[in-house]
XYZ file of C-alpha atoms in Angstrom:
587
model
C -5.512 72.015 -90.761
C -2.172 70.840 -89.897
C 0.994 71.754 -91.458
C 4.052 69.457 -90.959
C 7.489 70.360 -91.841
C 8.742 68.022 -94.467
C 11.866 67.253 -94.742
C 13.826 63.915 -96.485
C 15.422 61.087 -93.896
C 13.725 63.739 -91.073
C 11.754 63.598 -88.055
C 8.656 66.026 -88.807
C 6.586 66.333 -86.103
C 2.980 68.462 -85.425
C 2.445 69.252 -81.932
C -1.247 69.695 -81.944
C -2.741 72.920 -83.629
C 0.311 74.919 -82.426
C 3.389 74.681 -84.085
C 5.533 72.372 -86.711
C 8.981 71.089 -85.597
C 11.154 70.425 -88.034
C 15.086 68.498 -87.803
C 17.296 66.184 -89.562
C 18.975 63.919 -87.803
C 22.394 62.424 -88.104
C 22.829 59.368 -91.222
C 22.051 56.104 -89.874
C 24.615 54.218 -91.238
C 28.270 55.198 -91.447
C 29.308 56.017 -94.874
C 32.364 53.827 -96.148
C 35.760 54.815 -95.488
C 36.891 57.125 -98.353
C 40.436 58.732 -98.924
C 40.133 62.582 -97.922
C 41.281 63.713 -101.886
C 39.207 61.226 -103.185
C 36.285 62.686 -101.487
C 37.411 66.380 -101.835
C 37.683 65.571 -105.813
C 34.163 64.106 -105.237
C 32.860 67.008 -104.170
C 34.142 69.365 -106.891
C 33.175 66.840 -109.668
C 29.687 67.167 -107.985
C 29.607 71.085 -107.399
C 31.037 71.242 -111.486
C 27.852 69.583 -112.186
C 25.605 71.811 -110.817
C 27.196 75.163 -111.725
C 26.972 73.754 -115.338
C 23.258 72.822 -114.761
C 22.759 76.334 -113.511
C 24.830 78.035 -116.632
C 22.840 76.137 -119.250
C 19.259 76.922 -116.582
C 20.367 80.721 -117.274
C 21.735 80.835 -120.887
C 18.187 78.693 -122.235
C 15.853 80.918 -120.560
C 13.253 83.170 -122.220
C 12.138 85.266 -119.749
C 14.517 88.097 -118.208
C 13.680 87.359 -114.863
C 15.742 84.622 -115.312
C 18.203 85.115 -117.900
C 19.104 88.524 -116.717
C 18.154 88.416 -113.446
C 19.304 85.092 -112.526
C 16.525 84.196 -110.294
C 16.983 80.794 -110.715
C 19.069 77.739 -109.147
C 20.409 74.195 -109.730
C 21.136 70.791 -107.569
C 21.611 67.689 -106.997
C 19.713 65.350 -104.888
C 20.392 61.235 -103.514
C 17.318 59.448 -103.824
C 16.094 59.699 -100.423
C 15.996 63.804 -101.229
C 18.928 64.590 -99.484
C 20.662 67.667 -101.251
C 24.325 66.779 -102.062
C 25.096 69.343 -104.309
C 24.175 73.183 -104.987
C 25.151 75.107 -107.875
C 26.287 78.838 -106.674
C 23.136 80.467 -107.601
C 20.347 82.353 -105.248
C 19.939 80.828 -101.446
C 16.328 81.902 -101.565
C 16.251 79.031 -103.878
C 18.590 76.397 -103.190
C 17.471 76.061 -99.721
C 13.673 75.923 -100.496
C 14.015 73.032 -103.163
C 15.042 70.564 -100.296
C 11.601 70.439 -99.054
C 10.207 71.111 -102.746
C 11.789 67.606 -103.734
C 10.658 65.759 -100.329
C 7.416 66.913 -101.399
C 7.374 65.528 -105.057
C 8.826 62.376 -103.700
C 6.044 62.105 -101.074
C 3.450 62.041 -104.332
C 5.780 60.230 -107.011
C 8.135 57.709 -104.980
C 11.556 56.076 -106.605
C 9.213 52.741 -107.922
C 7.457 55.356 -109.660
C 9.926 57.234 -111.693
C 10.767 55.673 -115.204
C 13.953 56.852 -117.083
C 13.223 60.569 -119.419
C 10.296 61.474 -116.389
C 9.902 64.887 -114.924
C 7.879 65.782 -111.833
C 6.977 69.546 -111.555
C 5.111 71.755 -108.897
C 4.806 75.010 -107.419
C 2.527 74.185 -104.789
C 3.261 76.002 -101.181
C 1.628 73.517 -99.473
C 3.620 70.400 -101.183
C 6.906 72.068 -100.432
C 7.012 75.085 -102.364
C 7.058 78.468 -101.805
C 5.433 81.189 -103.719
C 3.557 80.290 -107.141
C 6.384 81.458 -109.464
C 8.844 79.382 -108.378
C 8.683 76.022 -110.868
C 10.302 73.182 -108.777
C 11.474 70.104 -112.060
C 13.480 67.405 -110.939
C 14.306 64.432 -113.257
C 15.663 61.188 -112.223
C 19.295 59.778 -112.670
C 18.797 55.995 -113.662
C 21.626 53.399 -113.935
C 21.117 50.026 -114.426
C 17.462 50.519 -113.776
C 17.737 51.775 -110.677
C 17.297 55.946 -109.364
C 21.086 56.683 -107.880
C 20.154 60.407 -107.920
C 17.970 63.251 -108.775
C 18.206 66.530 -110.672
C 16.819 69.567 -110.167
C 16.131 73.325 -111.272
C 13.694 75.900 -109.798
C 12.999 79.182 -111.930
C 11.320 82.274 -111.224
C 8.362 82.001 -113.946
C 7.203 85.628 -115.579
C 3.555 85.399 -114.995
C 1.764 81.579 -113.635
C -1.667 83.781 -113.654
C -3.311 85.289 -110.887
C -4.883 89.055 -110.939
C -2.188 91.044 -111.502
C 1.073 90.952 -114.676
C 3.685 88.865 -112.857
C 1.593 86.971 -110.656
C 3.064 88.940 -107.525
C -0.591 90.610 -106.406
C 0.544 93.259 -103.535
C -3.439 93.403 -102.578
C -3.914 89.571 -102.386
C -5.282 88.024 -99.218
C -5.684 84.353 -100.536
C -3.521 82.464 -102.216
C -5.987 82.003 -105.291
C -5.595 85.656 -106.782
C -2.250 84.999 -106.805
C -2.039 82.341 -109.582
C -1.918 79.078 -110.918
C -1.264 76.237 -107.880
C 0.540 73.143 -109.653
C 0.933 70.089 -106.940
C 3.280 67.331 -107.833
C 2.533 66.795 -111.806
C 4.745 64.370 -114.072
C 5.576 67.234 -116.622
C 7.007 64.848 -118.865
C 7.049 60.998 -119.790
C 9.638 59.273 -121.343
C 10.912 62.460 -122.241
C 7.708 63.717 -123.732
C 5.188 66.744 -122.294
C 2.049 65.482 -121.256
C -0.057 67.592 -123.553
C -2.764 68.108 -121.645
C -0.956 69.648 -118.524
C 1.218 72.104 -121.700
C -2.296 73.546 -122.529
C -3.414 74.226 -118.718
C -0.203 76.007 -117.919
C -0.043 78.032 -121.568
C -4.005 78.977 -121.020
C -3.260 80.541 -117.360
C -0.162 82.762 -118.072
C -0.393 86.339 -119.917
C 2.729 84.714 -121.603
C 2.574 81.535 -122.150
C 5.705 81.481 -124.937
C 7.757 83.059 -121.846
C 6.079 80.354 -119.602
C 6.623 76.991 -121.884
C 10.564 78.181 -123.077
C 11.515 78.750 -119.454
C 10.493 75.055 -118.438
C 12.205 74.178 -121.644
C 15.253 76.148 -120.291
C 14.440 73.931 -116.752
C 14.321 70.420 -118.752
C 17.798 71.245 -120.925
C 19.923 72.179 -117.280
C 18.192 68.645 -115.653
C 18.971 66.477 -118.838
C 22.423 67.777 -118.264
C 23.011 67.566 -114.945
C 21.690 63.745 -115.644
C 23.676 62.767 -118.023
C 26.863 63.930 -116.458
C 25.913 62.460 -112.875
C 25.595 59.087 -114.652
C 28.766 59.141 -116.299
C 30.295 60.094 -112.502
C 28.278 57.537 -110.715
C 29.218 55.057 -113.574
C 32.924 55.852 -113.220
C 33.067 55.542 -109.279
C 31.255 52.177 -109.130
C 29.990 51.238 -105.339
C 31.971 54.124 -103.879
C 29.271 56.360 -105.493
C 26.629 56.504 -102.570
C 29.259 55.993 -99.675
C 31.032 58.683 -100.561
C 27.758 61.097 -101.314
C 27.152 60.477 -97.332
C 30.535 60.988 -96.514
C 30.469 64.378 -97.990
C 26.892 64.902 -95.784
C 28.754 63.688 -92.721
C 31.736 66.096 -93.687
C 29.617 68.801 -93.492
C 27.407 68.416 -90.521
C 31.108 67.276 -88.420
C 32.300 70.957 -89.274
C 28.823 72.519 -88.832
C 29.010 70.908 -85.317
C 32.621 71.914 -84.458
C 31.872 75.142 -85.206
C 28.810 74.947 -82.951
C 30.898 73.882 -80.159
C 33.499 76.635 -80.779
C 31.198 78.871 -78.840
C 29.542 79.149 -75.653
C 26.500 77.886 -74.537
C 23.313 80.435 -74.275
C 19.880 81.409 -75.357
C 19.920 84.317 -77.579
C 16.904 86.227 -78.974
C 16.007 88.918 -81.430
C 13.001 90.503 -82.902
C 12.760 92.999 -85.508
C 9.332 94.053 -87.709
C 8.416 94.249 -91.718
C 6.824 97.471 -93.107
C 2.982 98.279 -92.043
C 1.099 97.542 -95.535
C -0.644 100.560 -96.717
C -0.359 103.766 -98.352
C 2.162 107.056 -97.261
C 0.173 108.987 -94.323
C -1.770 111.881 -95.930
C -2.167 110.811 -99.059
C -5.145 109.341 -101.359
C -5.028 105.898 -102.071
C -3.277 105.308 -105.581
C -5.826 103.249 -107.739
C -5.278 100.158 -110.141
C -8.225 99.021 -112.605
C -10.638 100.704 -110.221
C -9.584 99.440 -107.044
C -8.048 101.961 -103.781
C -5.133 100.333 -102.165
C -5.854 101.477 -98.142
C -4.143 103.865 -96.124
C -1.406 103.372 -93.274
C -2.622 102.528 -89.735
C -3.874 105.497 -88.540
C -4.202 107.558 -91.281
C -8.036 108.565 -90.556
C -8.227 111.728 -93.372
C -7.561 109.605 -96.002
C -9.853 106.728 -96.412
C -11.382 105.464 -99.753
C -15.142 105.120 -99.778
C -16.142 102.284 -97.814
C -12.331 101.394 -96.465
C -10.425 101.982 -93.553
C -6.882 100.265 -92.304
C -9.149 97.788 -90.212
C -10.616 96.288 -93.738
C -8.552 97.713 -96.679
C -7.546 94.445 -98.567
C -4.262 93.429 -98.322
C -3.569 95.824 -95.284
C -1.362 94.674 -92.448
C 0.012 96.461 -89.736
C 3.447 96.489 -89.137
C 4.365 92.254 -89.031
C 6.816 91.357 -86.022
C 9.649 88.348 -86.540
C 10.552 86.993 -83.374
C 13.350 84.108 -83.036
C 15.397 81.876 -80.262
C 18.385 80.678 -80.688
C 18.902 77.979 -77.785
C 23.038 76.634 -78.284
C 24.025 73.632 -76.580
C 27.092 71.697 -76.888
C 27.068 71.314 -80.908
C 23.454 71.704 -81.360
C 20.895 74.451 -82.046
C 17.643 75.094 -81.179
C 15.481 77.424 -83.464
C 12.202 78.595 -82.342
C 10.355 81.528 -84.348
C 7.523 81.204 -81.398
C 6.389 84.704 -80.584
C 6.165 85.920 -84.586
C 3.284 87.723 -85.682
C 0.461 85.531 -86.986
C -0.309 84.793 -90.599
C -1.642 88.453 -92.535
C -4.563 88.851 -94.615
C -1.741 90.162 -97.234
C 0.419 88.194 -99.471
C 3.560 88.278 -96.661
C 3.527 84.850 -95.154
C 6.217 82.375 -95.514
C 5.324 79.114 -95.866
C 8.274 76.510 -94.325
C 9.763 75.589 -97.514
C 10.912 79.473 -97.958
C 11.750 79.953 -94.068
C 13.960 76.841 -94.924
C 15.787 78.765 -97.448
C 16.764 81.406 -94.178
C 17.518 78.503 -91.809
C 19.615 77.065 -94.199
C 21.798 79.647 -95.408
C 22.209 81.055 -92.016
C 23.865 76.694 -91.095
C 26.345 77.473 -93.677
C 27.705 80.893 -92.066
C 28.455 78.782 -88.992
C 30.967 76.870 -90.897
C 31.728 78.639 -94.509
C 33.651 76.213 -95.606
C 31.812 73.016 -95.177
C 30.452 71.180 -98.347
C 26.849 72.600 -99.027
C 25.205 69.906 -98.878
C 22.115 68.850 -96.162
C 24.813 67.878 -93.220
C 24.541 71.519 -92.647
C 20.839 70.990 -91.418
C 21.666 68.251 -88.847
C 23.434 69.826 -86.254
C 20.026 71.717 -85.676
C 16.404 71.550 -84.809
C 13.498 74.244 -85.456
C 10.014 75.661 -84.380
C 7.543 77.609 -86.752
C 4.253 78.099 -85.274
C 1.285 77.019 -87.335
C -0.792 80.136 -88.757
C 1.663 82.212 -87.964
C 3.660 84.508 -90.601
C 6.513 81.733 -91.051
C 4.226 78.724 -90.951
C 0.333 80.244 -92.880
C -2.517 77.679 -92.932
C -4.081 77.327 -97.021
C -4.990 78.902 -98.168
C -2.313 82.383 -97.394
C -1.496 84.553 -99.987
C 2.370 83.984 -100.334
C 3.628 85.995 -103.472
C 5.739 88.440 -101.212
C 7.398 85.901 -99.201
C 10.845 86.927 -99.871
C 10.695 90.150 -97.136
C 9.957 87.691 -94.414
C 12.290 85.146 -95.324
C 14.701 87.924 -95.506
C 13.982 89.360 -92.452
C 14.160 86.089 -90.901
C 17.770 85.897 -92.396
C 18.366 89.072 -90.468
C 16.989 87.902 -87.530
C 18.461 84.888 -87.102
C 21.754 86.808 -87.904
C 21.486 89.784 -85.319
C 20.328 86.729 -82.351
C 23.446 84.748 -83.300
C 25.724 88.226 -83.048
C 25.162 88.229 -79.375
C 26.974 84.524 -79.347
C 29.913 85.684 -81.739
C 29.826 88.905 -81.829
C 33.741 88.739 -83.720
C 32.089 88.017 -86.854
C 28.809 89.810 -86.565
C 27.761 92.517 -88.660
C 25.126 95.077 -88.986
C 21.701 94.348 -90.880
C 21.378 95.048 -94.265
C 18.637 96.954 -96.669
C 15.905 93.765 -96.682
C 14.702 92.497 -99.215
C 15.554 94.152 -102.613
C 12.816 95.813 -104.513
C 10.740 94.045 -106.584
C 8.822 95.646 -109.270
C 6.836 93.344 -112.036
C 5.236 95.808 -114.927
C 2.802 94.489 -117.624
C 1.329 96.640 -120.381
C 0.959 97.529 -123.686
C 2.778 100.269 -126.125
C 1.158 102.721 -128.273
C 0.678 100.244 -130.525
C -0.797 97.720 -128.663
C 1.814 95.279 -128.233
C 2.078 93.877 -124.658
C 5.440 93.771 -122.530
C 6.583 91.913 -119.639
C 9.292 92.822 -116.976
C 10.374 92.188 -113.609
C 12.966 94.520 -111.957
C 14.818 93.378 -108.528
C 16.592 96.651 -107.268
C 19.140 96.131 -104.399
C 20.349 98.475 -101.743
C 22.931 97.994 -99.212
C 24.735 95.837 -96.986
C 25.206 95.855 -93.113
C 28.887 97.043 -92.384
C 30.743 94.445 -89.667
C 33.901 94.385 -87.675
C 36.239 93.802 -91.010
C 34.735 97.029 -92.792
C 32.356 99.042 -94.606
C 28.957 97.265 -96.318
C 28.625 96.718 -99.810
C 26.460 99.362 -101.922
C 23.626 97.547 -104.105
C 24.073 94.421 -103.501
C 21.702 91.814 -103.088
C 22.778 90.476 -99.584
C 21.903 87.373 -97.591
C 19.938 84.708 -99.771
C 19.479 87.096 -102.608
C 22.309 86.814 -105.384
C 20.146 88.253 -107.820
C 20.956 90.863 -110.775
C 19.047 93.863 -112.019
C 18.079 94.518 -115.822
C 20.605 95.471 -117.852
C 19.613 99.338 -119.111
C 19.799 98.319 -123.038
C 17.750 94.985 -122.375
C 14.966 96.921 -120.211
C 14.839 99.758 -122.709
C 14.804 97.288 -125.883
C 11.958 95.387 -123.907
C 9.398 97.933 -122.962
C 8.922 101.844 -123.863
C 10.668 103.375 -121.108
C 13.812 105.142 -120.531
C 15.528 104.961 -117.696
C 17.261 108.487 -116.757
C 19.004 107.863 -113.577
C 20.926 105.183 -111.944
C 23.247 106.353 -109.463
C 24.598 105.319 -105.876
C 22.328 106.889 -103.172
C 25.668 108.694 -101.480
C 25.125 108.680 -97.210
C 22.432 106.453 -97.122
C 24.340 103.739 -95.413
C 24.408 103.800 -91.431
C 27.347 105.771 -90.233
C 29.766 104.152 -87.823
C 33.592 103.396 -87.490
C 32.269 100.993 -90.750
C 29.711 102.364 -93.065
C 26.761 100.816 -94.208
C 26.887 100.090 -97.698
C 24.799 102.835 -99.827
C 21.439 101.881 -101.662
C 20.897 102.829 -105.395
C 18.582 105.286 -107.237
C 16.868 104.687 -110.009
C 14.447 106.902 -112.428
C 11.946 105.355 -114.936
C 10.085 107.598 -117.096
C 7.602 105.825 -119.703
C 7.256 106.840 -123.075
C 3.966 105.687 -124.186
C 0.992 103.643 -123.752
C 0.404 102.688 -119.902
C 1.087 99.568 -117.693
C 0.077 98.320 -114.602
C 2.944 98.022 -111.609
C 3.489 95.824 -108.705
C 5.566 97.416 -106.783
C 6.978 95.394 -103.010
C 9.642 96.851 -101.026
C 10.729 97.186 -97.620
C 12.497 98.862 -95.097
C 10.274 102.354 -95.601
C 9.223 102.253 -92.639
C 12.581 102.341 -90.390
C 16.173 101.821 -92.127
C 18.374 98.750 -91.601
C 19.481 98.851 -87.302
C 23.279 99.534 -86.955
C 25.061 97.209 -84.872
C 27.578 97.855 -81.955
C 27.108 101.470 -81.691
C 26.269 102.392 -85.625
C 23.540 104.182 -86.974
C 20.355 103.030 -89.084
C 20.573 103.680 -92.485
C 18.309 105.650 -94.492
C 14.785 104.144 -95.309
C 13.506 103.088 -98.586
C 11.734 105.364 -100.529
C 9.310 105.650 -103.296
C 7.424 107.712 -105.650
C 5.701 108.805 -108.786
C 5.374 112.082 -110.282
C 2.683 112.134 -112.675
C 2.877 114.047 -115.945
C 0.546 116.897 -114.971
C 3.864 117.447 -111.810
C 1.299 115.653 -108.818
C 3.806 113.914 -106.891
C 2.356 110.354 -104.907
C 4.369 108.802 -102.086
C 4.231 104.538 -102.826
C 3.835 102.223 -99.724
C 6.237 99.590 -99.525
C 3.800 96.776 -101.195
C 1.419 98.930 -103.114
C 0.033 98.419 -106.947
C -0.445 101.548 -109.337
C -1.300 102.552 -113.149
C 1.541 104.063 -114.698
C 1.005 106.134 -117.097
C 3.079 107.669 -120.407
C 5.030 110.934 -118.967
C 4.859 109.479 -115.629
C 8.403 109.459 -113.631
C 8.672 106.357 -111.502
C 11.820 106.624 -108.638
C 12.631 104.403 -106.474
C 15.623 104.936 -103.691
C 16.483 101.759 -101.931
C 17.840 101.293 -98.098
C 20.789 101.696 -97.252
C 22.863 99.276 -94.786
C 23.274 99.634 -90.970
C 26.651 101.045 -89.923
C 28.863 99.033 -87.283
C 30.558 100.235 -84.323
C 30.497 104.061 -82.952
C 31.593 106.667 -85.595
């Protein structure tokens, strides 16, 4: 099966069984001559927009993934599905619905679209990335014709799938992990489709949660259309020209940055956590089933498993990129990665996008973020492989590749500007989804995302628990979580020295202590970074590994893996320390 790269107005190329090549080349036609305040007020009427889209997305959600969390993000499209506006929101987002849209256009083109439609999906092999993630554009009609699209993408609390939170630490296949939507038209005229409401409410443990949240997506796209009809209204013809002027704008000062630099080839490889559980210790079991053991760990086998076969188990995944610079182009090629795991790890392209795109905009911060920032560069992801899985790869824990692909690509591109290079940072943040039910029987929902620290660089010491790189997420407020499910949480604290030392410090990761106070619930927990802590950079120390653990009510005490699901049970103590950042330069 072949896997292409799909990108809007791009060149997307398969060669053979072996890898797909993505780019996005320059505009074909020049865009009209436009005044430079008239296009810098342009811009910011366009940017407004979507940071209003994203402030209604968050303040209409139900679930508090979203609302709380802000795992969630806004944009605005051209009709062709060129992005031309983002809304300052989460890059693991932003940068995936680019290929999300190309994909919904690829099933419902413009002639298609009537005015009060909206296309949905969540499909990872139509341009999304993990089943969660609920892509809605709407289109932007004047005078009966599409001059733009809208769009929102929101972390859903449970689409289905074999564990509470559809994020299934033990899947192999991409079926256990939930509901897979391709391109759908959600809505008509500006009413559901009825049928496609009852699928979607009969597949998700909360389907209330599920239907209000793609309410919340509908309100921030009927927004964001209304307002980008009154601008495209009010600027006539100079509408579209100066929506490509702002693309060329960016990809000139992408370039220029680019050629800033010497030429070179610069490589980097660096490895996720081996899936399994802590060395010497019994597998901790959910609804019957053992989670595996860490590679190597021969004493401690569940009946009938071993590392070779345990479900879900990986050994340690490897992320290898080149970065080939020439002139005012760059070549990407993640040739050499690991190939796709029998564990829910792999990134399909849409989410490696996300990576590729936010590491564009370092190159030239200040550019418009728009999709010039793609076109002074070209890219390789290897079919099967961990950044490029053939269907049907489990996905759900895509986020610590695509984050260690942000690192990656960032410690390569230090060895070409070193200046402005810092060390690498914690991973991805924890993520911990919990479902169960209180002493009276009432169910609960949550999902936690727990941050730990940033690499330090040349200008000073790294943040402390902070989401870094392309997450900009937010963990649960201690009221919320504790008005939400029966659990208290004793300790939140700054883990003190766990960022690398060095002339700059890595920043510190966080602590945090959950006891539960009745009933029990099932946990999904993924982390990363146990393993090894964050590299320092220039002479700085690692920082301290993630850690995890549970001590049961009786005082047993069990180590977690980094991707690992348990039963947690009333009087248990759940604690999780996050990574600290790597420290930069000798202390």
């Amino acid at each position: 099966m072949n896997t292409k790269v799909s990108m809007p107005s791009a060149h997307a190329i398969t060669a053979g069984d072996a890898a797909s090549i993505g780019s996005v080349p320059s505009l074909d036609r020049a865009a009209a001559v436009i005044d430079p305040a008239s296009l810098e007020i342009l811009r910011m009427q366009l940017e407004g927009i979507a940071d209003r889209m994203q402030d209604a997305l968050v303040r209409s959600a139900i679930s508090s993934i979203a609302r709380e969390g802000m795992d969630c993000a806004a944009a605005i499209f051209l009709p062709d599905g060129r992005v031309i506006a983002q809304a300052r929101s989460l890059p693991l987002l932003l940068g995936s619905m680019i290929p999300a849209v190309a994909g919904i256009l690829n099933a419902f083109p413009l002639q298609c679209m009537r005015d009060g439609d909206a296309l949905l999906m969540n499909d990872p092999w139509s341009g999304g990335t993990h089943l969660p993630d609920m892509v809605m554009i709407k289109p932007v009609m004047l005078d009966g014709a599409v001059v733009a699209l809208t769009a929102a993408i929101l972390h859903h609390q449970d689409i289905g799938g074999s564990t509470p939170g559809s994020l299934p630490p033990d899947a192999t296949d991409v079926f256990v992990e939930g509901l897979r939507l391709p391109p759908v038209r959600w809505r008509q005229g500006g009413q559901i489709d009825p049928g496609l409401r009852a699928v979607l409410a009969a597949n998700s443990r909360t389907p209330d949660n599920l239907l209000g949240d793609l309410d919340a997506q509908w309100a921030a796209i009927s927004l964001g259309e209304r307002e980008v009809q009154e601008l495209a209204r009010a600027q006539g013809g100079v509408f579209a020209p100066g929506c490509d002027a702002l693309i060329q704008q960016a990809e000139r000062m992408t370039r220029a940055a680019l050629a800033a630099l010497p030429d070179g080839v610069f490589t980097r490889a660096d490895r996720l956590d081996a899936r399994g559980t802590p060395p010497g210790k019994l597998p901790i079991h959910a609804a019957g089933n053992s989670l595996g053991n860490a590679p190597g760990d021969a004493s401690s086998h569940a009946p009938g498993h071993t590392p070779g076969n345990t479900p879900g188990h990986t050994p340690g995944v490897t992320l290898h990129v080149t970065l080939t610079k020439t002139g005012d182009r760059l070549h990407i090629d993640f040739t050499g990665s690991s190939p796709q795991a029998a564990a829910p790890i792999n990134a399909p392209p849409a989410a490696i996008l996300a990576a590729l795109f936010f590491f564009m905009r370092t190159l030239a911060p200040d550019a418009p973020s728009n999709q010039g920032c793609l076109m002074a560069a070209d890219w390789v992801l290897p079919q099967g492989s961990i950044v490029n899985p053939r269907f049907p790869a489990a996905v759900n824990a895509r986020t610590a590749t695509v984050k260690l692909a942000c690192n990656t690509l960032l410690a390569a591109w230090a060895k070409a500007d070193p200046a402005r290079a810092s060390a690498p940072n914690s991973g991805v943040a924890v993520v911990m989804a919990v479902g169960g039910k209180d002493a009276a029987g009432r169910p609960y929902f949550f999902t936690e995302i727990i941050a730990g620290g940033a690499g330090a660089g040349p200008a000073g010491a790294g943040a402390s628990g902070i989401s870094t790189d392309v997450g900009n997420g937010k963990n649960l407020p201690v009221e919320m979580l504790e008005s939400q499910a029966p659990l208290r949480l004793e300790t939140y604290r700054r883990r003190r020295g766990s960022g690398g030392a060095g002339r700059h410090a890595g920043g510190d990761g966080v602590v945090r202590t959950y006891l539960l106070l009745e009933g029990e619930a099932t946990v999904s927990y993924r982390g990363e970074r146990h393993d090894a802590g964050a590299p320092g950079a220039q002479g700085g120390a690692a920082g301290a590994p993630s850690r995890a653990q549970v001590v049961r009510r009786d005082g047993s005490i069990e180590p977690l893996a980094s991707k690992t699901r348990f039963i947690w049970r009333a009087g248990d103590r759940l604690t999780i320390e996050t990574a600290g950042g790597g420290g930069w330069g000798a202390p």
